[in-house]
GROMACS .gro file of C-alpha atoms in nm:
model
  346
    1MET     CA    1   0.000   0.000   0.000
    2SER     CA    2   0.128   0.349  -0.092
    3LEU     CA    3   0.181   0.600   0.188
    4LEU     CA    4   0.134   0.906  -0.049
    5PRO     CA    5  -0.180   1.115   0.017
    6LEU     CA    6  -0.456   1.061  -0.231
    7GLU     CA    7  -0.605   1.409  -0.191
    8GLY     CA    8  -0.453   1.748  -0.123
    9PRO     CA    9  -0.449   2.108  -0.232
   10ALA     CA   10  -0.421   2.157  -0.612
   11GLY     CA   11  -0.091   2.312  -0.724
   12PRO     CA   12  -0.053   2.573  -0.999
   13LEU     CA   13  -0.077   2.445  -1.352
   14PRO     CA   14   0.240   2.475  -1.562
   15ALA     CA   15   0.246   2.768  -1.808
   16PRO     CA   16   0.195   2.668  -2.170
   17ALA     CA   17   0.505   2.684  -2.387
   18PRO     CA   18   0.509   2.978  -2.630
   19ALA     CA   19   0.430   2.886  -2.985
   20PRO     CA   20   0.740   2.916  -3.201
   21LEU     CA   21   0.738   3.180  -3.476
   22PRO     CA   22   0.742   3.047  -3.831
   23ILE     CA   23   1.092   3.029  -3.968
   24GLY     CA   24   1.172   3.305  -4.215
   25VAL     CA   25   0.875   3.529  -4.127
   26PRO     CA   26   0.995   3.852  -3.960
   27ALA     CA   27   0.792   4.010  -3.687
   28PRO     CA   28   0.579   4.302  -3.812
   29ALA     CA   29   0.727   4.645  -3.759
   30PRO     CA   30   0.553   4.864  -3.507
   31VAL     CA   31   0.305   5.113  -3.648
   32GLY     CA   32   0.481   5.402  -3.478
   33SER     CA   33   0.812   5.328  -3.649
   34ARG     CA   34   0.646   5.314  -3.991
   35LEU     CA   35   0.479   5.650  -3.931
   36GLY     CA   36   0.809   5.797  -3.814
   37LEU     CA   37   0.991   5.671  -4.123
   38SER     CA   38   0.721   5.811  -4.352
   39ARG     CA   39   0.736   6.149  -4.175
   40LEU     CA   40   1.116   6.155  -4.200
   41THR     CA   41   1.103   6.068  -4.571
   42ARG     CA   42   0.855   6.348  -4.637
   43ARG     CA   43   1.075   6.598  -4.455
   44LEU     CA   44   1.379   6.488  -4.654
   45LEU     CA   45   1.186   6.526  -4.980
   46THR     CA   46   1.079   6.871  -4.866
   47LEU     CA   47   1.439   6.979  -4.804
   48LEU     CA   48   1.590   6.807  -5.111
   49PRO     CA   49   1.491   7.080  -5.362
   50LEU     CA   50   1.646   7.345  -5.139
   51LEU     CA   51   1.967   7.145  -5.123
   52LEU     CA   52   1.979   7.106  -5.502
   53ILE     CA   53   1.922   7.473  -5.567
   54GLY     CA   54   2.191   7.562  -5.314
   55ILE     CA   55   2.442   7.339  -5.492
   56TRP     CA   56   2.346   7.480  -5.831
   57ALA     CA   57   2.373   7.839  -5.706
   58ALA     CA   58   2.720   7.766  -5.570
   59LEU     CA   59   2.832   7.618  -5.902
   60ASP     CA   60   2.681   7.891  -6.124
   61TRP     CA   61   2.711   8.198  -5.901
   62ARG     CA   62   2.905   8.401  -6.158
   63ALA     CA   63   2.623   8.384  -6.417
   64LEU     CA   64   2.376   8.498  -6.153
   65TYR     CA   65   2.601   8.786  -6.047
   66ASP     CA   66   2.674   8.902  -6.404
   67GLY     CA   67   2.312   8.885  -6.507
   68THR     CA   68   2.191   9.075  -6.203
   69SER     CA   69   2.453   9.347  -6.247
   70ARG     CA   70   2.361   9.393  -6.614
   71LEU     CA   71   1.991   9.413  -6.535
   72ALA     CA   72   2.060   9.685  -6.278
   73SER     CA   73   2.101   9.935  -6.564
   74ALA     CA   74   1.803   9.808  -6.767
   75ASP     CA   75   1.466   9.981  -6.809
   76PRO     CA   76   1.250   9.853  -6.520
   77GLY     CA   77   0.928   9.902  -6.715
   78TRP     CA   78   1.034   9.656  -6.983
   79LEU     CA   79   1.158   9.414  -6.716
   80LEU     CA   80   0.813   9.415  -6.556
   81VAL     CA   81   0.667   9.336  -6.898
   82GLY     CA   82   0.909   9.044  -6.928
   83LEU     CA   83   0.814   8.921  -6.581
   84PHE     CA   84   0.447   8.938  -6.681
   85TYR     CA   85   0.514   8.720  -6.987
   86THR     CA   86   0.709   8.480  -6.765
   87CYS     CA   87   0.403   8.435  -6.541
   88LEU     CA   88   0.186   8.377  -6.849
   89GLY     CA   89   0.426   8.099  -6.947
   90TRP     CA   90   0.336   7.897  -6.635
   91ILE     CA   91  -0.033   7.944  -6.712
   92SER     CA   92   0.030   7.831  -7.070
   93ALA     CA   93   0.203   7.514  -6.945
   94SER     CA   94  -0.094   7.447  -6.714
   95VAL     CA   95  -0.336   7.487  -7.003
   96VAL     CA   96  -0.142   7.235  -7.213
   97ARG     CA   97  -0.127   6.988  -6.921
   98GLN     CA   98  -0.505   7.016  -6.881
   99GLY     CA   99  -0.554   6.972  -7.255
  100ALA     CA  100  -0.364   6.643  -7.244
  101LEU     CA  101  -0.614   6.484  -7.002
  102PRO     CA  102  -0.993   6.434  -7.029
  103GLU     CA  103  -1.039   6.469  -6.652
  104ARG     CA  104  -1.083   6.812  -6.499
  105LEU     CA  105  -0.787   6.904  -6.275
  106PRO     CA  106  -0.806   7.159  -5.991
  107THR     CA  107  -0.694   7.489  -6.141
  108GLY     CA  108  -0.505   7.628  -5.842
  109LEU     CA  109  -0.310   7.310  -5.770
  110LEU     CA  110  -0.239   7.261  -6.141
  111VAL     CA  111  -0.084   7.608  -6.177
  112ALA     CA  112   0.112   7.557  -5.853
  113SER     CA  113   0.242   7.222  -5.977
  114GLN     CA  114   0.362   7.378  -6.302
  115PHE     CA  115   0.528   7.660  -6.108
  116ALA     CA  116   0.711   7.393  -5.905
  117ALA     CA  117   0.779   7.190  -6.220
  118GLY     CA  118   0.946   7.494  -6.375
  119ALA     CA  119   1.197   7.495  -6.089
  120ALA     CA  120   1.260   7.120  -6.125
  121ASN     CA  121   1.298   7.161  -6.500
  122HIS     CA  122   1.611   7.370  -6.453
  123VAL     CA  123   1.781   7.107  -6.238
  124LEU     CA  124   1.749   6.796  -6.458
  125PRO     CA  125   1.801   6.780  -6.837
  126ALA     CA  126   1.547   6.702  -7.109
  127SER     CA  127   1.252   6.826  -6.898
  128LEU     CA  128   1.285   6.520  -6.673
  129GLY     CA  129   1.236   6.727  -6.359
  130ALA     CA  130   0.916   6.891  -6.485
  131HIS     CA  131   0.775   6.557  -6.603
  132ALA     CA  132   0.858   6.390  -6.271
  133VAL     CA  133   0.680   6.662  -6.071
  134THR     CA  134   0.379   6.654  -6.303
  135LEU     CA  135   0.362   6.275  -6.289
  136ARG     CA  136   0.353   6.280  -5.909
  137PHE     CA  137   0.084   6.550  -5.919
  138LEU     CA  138  -0.134   6.355  -6.161
  139GLN     CA  139  -0.104   6.040  -5.955
  140GLY     CA  140  -0.199   6.240  -5.647
  141GLN     CA  141  -0.515   6.347  -5.832
  142GLY     CA  142  -0.612   5.984  -5.889
  143ILE     CA  143  -0.493   5.951  -6.250
  144PRO     CA  144  -0.365   5.594  -6.312
  145LEU     CA  145   0.003   5.565  -6.397
  146PRO     CA  146  -0.043   5.448  -6.762
  147ARG     CA  147  -0.279   5.737  -6.840
  148ALA     CA  148  -0.064   5.991  -6.658
  149THR     CA  149   0.242   5.872  -6.852
  150ALA     CA  150   0.046   5.886  -7.177
  151SER     CA  151  -0.053   6.248  -7.106
  152LEU     CA  152   0.313   6.339  -7.051
  153ALA     CA  153   0.404   6.177  -7.382
  154LEU     CA  154   0.127   6.366  -7.561
  155TYR     CA  155   0.245   6.691  -7.400
  156ALA     CA  156   0.604   6.625  -7.509
  157LEU     CA  157   0.491   6.539  -7.864
  158VAL     CA  158   0.253   6.830  -7.921
  159ARG     CA  159   0.489   7.107  -7.810
  160PRO     CA  160   0.759   7.063  -8.079
  161ILE     CA  161   0.495   7.004  -8.345
  162ALA     CA  162   0.315   7.325  -8.248
  163LYS     CA  163   0.645   7.515  -8.241
  164THR     CA  164   0.728   7.392  -8.591
  165LEU     CA  165   0.385   7.499  -8.719
  166VAL     CA  166   0.431   7.845  -8.568
  167LEU     CA  167   0.777   7.869  -8.730
  168ILE     CA  168   0.630   7.775  -9.068
  169GLY     CA  169   0.358   8.034  -9.014
  170PHE     CA  170   0.624   8.303  -8.962
  171LEU     CA  171   0.804   8.197  -9.279
  172VAL     CA  172   0.483   8.210  -9.484
  173ALA     CA  173   0.333   8.528  -9.338
  174LEU     CA  174   0.644   8.747  -9.293
  175PRO     CA  175   0.916   8.643  -9.539
  176GLY     CA  176   1.030   9.000  -9.615
  177LEU     CA  177   1.014   9.139  -9.261
  178LEU     CA  178   1.225   8.865  -9.109
  179GLY     CA  179   1.528   8.920  -9.330
  180LEU     CA  180   1.629   8.555  -9.321
  181GLY     CA  181   1.978   8.586  -9.469
  182ASP     CA  182   2.219   8.355  -9.288
  183LEU     CA  183   1.943   8.214  -9.066
  184VAL     CA  184   1.839   7.974  -9.340
  185PRO     CA  185   2.032   7.654  -9.265
  186ASP     CA  186   2.232   7.457  -9.517
  187ARG     CA  187   2.040   7.179  -9.688
  188ARG     CA  188   2.258   6.919  -9.526
  189MET     CA  189   2.155   7.052  -9.183
  190LEU     CA  190   1.793   6.975  -9.263
  191PHE     CA  191   1.871   6.602  -9.251
  192LEU     CA  192   1.990   6.618  -8.890
  193PRO     CA  193   1.639   6.614  -8.737
  194LEU     CA  194   1.543   6.324  -8.964
  195VAL     CA  195   1.854   6.131  -8.862
  196ALA     CA  196   1.782   6.200  -8.494
  197VAL     CA  197   1.423   6.074  -8.527
  198ALA     CA  198   1.537   5.765  -8.717
  199LEU     CA  199   1.800   5.683  -8.454
  200GLY     CA  200   1.548   5.730  -8.175
  201LEU     CA  201   1.289   5.502  -8.335
  202GLY     CA  202   1.553   5.245  -8.428
  203GLY     CA  203   1.696   5.241  -8.077
  204THR     CA  204   1.350   5.199  -7.925
  205LEU     CA  205   1.261   4.910  -8.156
  206LEU     CA  206   1.595   4.743  -8.090
  207LEU     CA  207   1.546   4.775  -7.714
  208LEU     CA  208   1.198   4.625  -7.732
  209THR     CA  209   1.329   4.341  -7.948
  210LEU     CA  210   1.613   4.251  -7.715
  211VAL     CA  211   1.438   4.306  -7.380
  212ARG     CA  212   1.121   4.095  -7.383
  213PRO     CA  213   0.978   4.213  -7.044
  214LEU     CA  214   0.946   4.565  -7.187
  215ARG     CA  215   0.713   4.464  -7.468
  216ARG     CA  216   0.391   4.431  -7.273
  217PRO     CA  217   0.429   4.765  -7.085
  218ALA     CA  218   0.523   4.934  -7.413
  219VAL     CA  219   0.218   4.795  -7.592
  220THR     CA  220  -0.006   4.897  -7.302
  221PHE     CA  221   0.142   5.246  -7.303
  222VAL     CA  222   0.095   5.292  -7.679
  223ARG     CA  223  -0.262   5.162  -7.665
  224THR     CA  224  -0.349   5.394  -7.376
  225ALA     CA  225  -0.185   5.692  -7.545
  226LEU     CA  226  -0.370   5.638  -7.874
  227THR     CA  227  -0.702   5.587  -7.697
  228ASP     CA  228  -0.666   5.905  -7.492
  229ALA     CA  229  -0.545   6.106  -7.793
  230ARG     CA  230  -0.851   6.002  -7.996
  231ARG     CA  231  -1.081   6.084  -7.706
  232LEU     CA  232  -0.922   6.425  -7.643
  233HIS     CA  233  -0.953   6.527  -8.007
  234THR     CA  234  -1.330   6.475  -7.988
  235MET     CA  235  -1.347   6.742  -7.712
  236PRO     CA  236  -1.312   7.093  -7.862
  237SER     CA  237  -1.213   7.250  -7.529
  238ARG     CA  238  -0.925   7.004  -7.487
  239VAL     CA  239  -0.809   7.051  -7.848
  240LEU     CA  240  -0.801   7.428  -7.801
  241ALA     CA  241  -0.617   7.399  -7.469
  242LEU     CA  242  -0.366   7.143  -7.598
  243TRP     CA  243  -0.270   7.298  -7.930
  244GLY     CA  244  -0.340   7.661  -7.844
  245GLY     CA  245  -0.135   7.647  -7.526
  246ALA     CA  246   0.148   7.464  -7.702
  247ALA     CA  247   0.157   7.727  -7.979
  248ALA     CA  248   0.149   8.013  -7.729
  249ALA     CA  249   0.436   7.879  -7.513
  250PRO     CA  250   0.729   7.963  -7.749
  251LEU     CA  251   0.574   8.298  -7.837
  252LEU     CA  252   0.556   8.391  -7.469
  253GLN     CA  253   0.920   8.292  -7.419
  254ALA     CA  254   1.017   8.500  -7.721
  255SER     CA  255   0.819   8.789  -7.576
  256VAL     CA  256   1.029   8.770  -7.257
  257ILE     CA  257   1.348   8.792  -7.466
  258HIS     CA  258   1.209   9.085  -7.663
  259ALA     CA  259   1.115   9.270  -7.344
  260VAL     CA  260   1.458   9.213  -7.187
  261GLY     CA  261   1.630   9.317  -7.510
  262ALA     CA  262   1.420   9.633  -7.529
  263SER     CA  263   1.515   9.716  -7.170
  264LEU     CA  264   1.883   9.698  -7.272
  265GLY     CA  265   1.846   9.892  -7.598
  266VAL     CA  266   1.795   9.619  -7.861
  267THR     CA  267   1.589   9.771  -8.145
  268LEU     CA  268   1.470   9.453  -8.316
  269SER     CA  269   1.098   9.408  -8.372
  270TRP     CA  270   0.897   9.148  -8.182
  271ALA     CA  271   0.855   8.938  -8.499
  272GLN     CA  272   1.230   8.925  -8.558
  273VAL     CA  273   1.306   8.825  -8.200
  274ALA     CA  274   1.027   8.566  -8.204
  275PHE     CA  275   1.153   8.414  -8.527
  276ALA     CA  276   1.511   8.413  -8.397
  277TYR     CA  277   1.400   8.226  -8.084
  278LEU     CA  278   1.189   7.978  -8.282
  279ALA     CA  279   1.479   7.907  -8.519
  280ALA     CA  280   1.737   7.875  -8.238
  281SER     CA  281   1.526   7.655  -8.011
  282SER     CA  282   1.418   7.434  -8.301
  283ALA     CA  283   1.778   7.387  -8.412
  284VAL     CA  284   1.929   7.290  -8.075
  285GLY     CA  285   1.626   7.241  -7.852
  286SER     CA  286   1.671   6.863  -7.855
  287VAL     CA  287   2.011   6.887  -7.683
  288PRO     CA  288   1.956   6.745  -7.331
  289ALA     CA  289   2.056   7.044  -7.118
  290PRO     CA  290   1.877   7.153  -6.798
  291GLY     CA  291   1.601   7.388  -6.909
  292GLY     CA  292   1.769   7.427  -7.246
  293ILE     CA  293   2.034   7.644  -7.080
  294GLY     CA  294   2.353   7.655  -7.286
  295PRO     CA  295   2.277   7.534  -7.639
  296VAL     CA  296   1.967   7.749  -7.684
  297ASP     CA  297   2.143   8.054  -7.540
  298ALA     CA  298   2.442   8.014  -7.774
  299ALA     CA  299   2.217   7.966  -8.077
  300MET     CA  300   2.006   8.264  -7.973
  301VAL     CA  301   2.310   8.492  -7.942
  302PHE     CA  302   2.414   8.383  -8.293
  303THR     CA  303   2.071   8.453  -8.443
  304LEU     CA  304   2.060   8.795  -8.279
  305ALA     CA  305   2.408   8.868  -8.417
  306VAL     CA  306   2.281   8.782  -8.766
  307TYR     CA  307   2.022   9.058  -8.722
  308GLY     CA  308   2.300   9.302  -8.629
  309VAL     CA  309   2.285   9.289  -8.249
  310PRO     CA  310   2.637   9.307  -8.096
  311VAL     CA  311   2.746   8.986  -7.932
  312ALA     CA  312   2.795   9.154  -7.594
  313LEU     CA  313   2.445   9.302  -7.603
  314GLY     CA  314   2.293   8.973  -7.720
  315THR     CA  315   2.472   8.790  -7.440
  316ALA     CA  316   2.344   9.040  -7.184
  317THR     CA  317   1.992   8.996  -7.322
  318LEU     CA  318   2.008   8.618  -7.281
  319ILE     CA  319   2.156   8.648  -6.931
  320GLY     CA  320   1.872   8.880  -6.835
  321TYR     CA  321   1.623   8.639  -6.990
  322ARG     CA  322   1.763   8.356  -6.778
  323VAL     CA  323   1.752   8.569  -6.465
  324LEU     CA  324   1.382   8.644  -6.523
  325THR     CA  325   1.278   8.293  -6.624
  326VAL     CA  326   1.516   8.081  -6.414
  327TRP     CA  327   1.684   8.251  -6.122
  328LEU     CA  328   1.412   8.490  -6.009
  329PRO     CA  329   1.132   8.229  -5.985
  330LEU     CA  330   1.363   7.946  -5.881
  331LEU     CA  331   1.354   7.992  -5.504
  332PRO     CA  332   0.975   8.057  -5.493
  333GLY     CA  333   0.926   7.755  -5.720
  334VAL     CA  334   1.134   7.533  -5.491
  335LEU     CA  335   0.942   7.656  -5.186
  336CYS     CA  336   0.617   7.586  -5.372
  337MET     CA  337   0.741   7.234  -5.448
  338SER     CA  338   0.826   7.179  -5.082
  339ALA     CA  339   0.481   7.303  -4.979
  340LEU     CA  340   0.312   7.068  -5.226
  341VAL     CA  341   0.519   6.776  -5.095
  342HIS     CA  342   0.426   6.870  -4.738
  343ARG     CA  343   0.057   6.876  -4.835
  344LYS     CA  344   0.098   6.538  -5.005
  345ALA     CA  345  -0.004   6.688  -5.340
  346LEU     CA  346   0.325   6.560  -5.486
   0.00000   0.00000   0.00000
């Protein structure tokens, strides 16, 4: 017989063993840390444009100083006219952006985004900065990525076509007033745009042939772009905004140059300055420089010299034009970009 007690006080039950975590599955990050990382990322994106413009100002401070000193002796009335045309240029870009989409975009935010895109356009070449800002804005407005990308492509395609049509219109309407002379390029130079287009199309087709994963996105993009283009051209308001705004954009930029030149004593007519800008930007506008700075300026100084403007005066005119269209609105544009990022509109 056992001497152990059969009954007694019940002891505590042993604690169950913790269930092991599945191998290879990390524990979820706390919600607070994710919110902190998102807030930190937004603050960094807000400060990044200021950092970029600070670096650019340090690298190109002499151009800013020379241009400002030259404009100090210019006629302030004409400079205000040039600033007015500069502001109209942002509105023109907003009109073209709206014309490239069937959906109605908020007017105030659209103009603010294009003001910010103008600042980004002078940091990255080939309008990449402006397109990146606009793409983020369109996505923030609920536009799907394929359709937003298609609208950017339509915008980029319509602007050079409209500029070429305006240039042809000048040649047809004012052949005697323009005094073409040496501005007419050599026949061999006319093949350069055709060669550039052929190389671009050939390179794209070769890339799609060699890289198979790119074919489906490319086909989807082309289908979306063609569908939206057909739909937009059945809406008269969008056609007027798209093509009218694209045709007005180079004329407004030429008007800024004419106003700055008039403030410094250039006696050329508006039609001559406009044609000189159209010819210069069409000739070297495809060179991937930030905001077209450099190639377009050099070509513009040459075209003004053909019309008899001294090189020093033409250079001062282009420096003043860049101060009005680039440096003066750059800091407000960057601050506007930071504000849009802070409001989650970009």
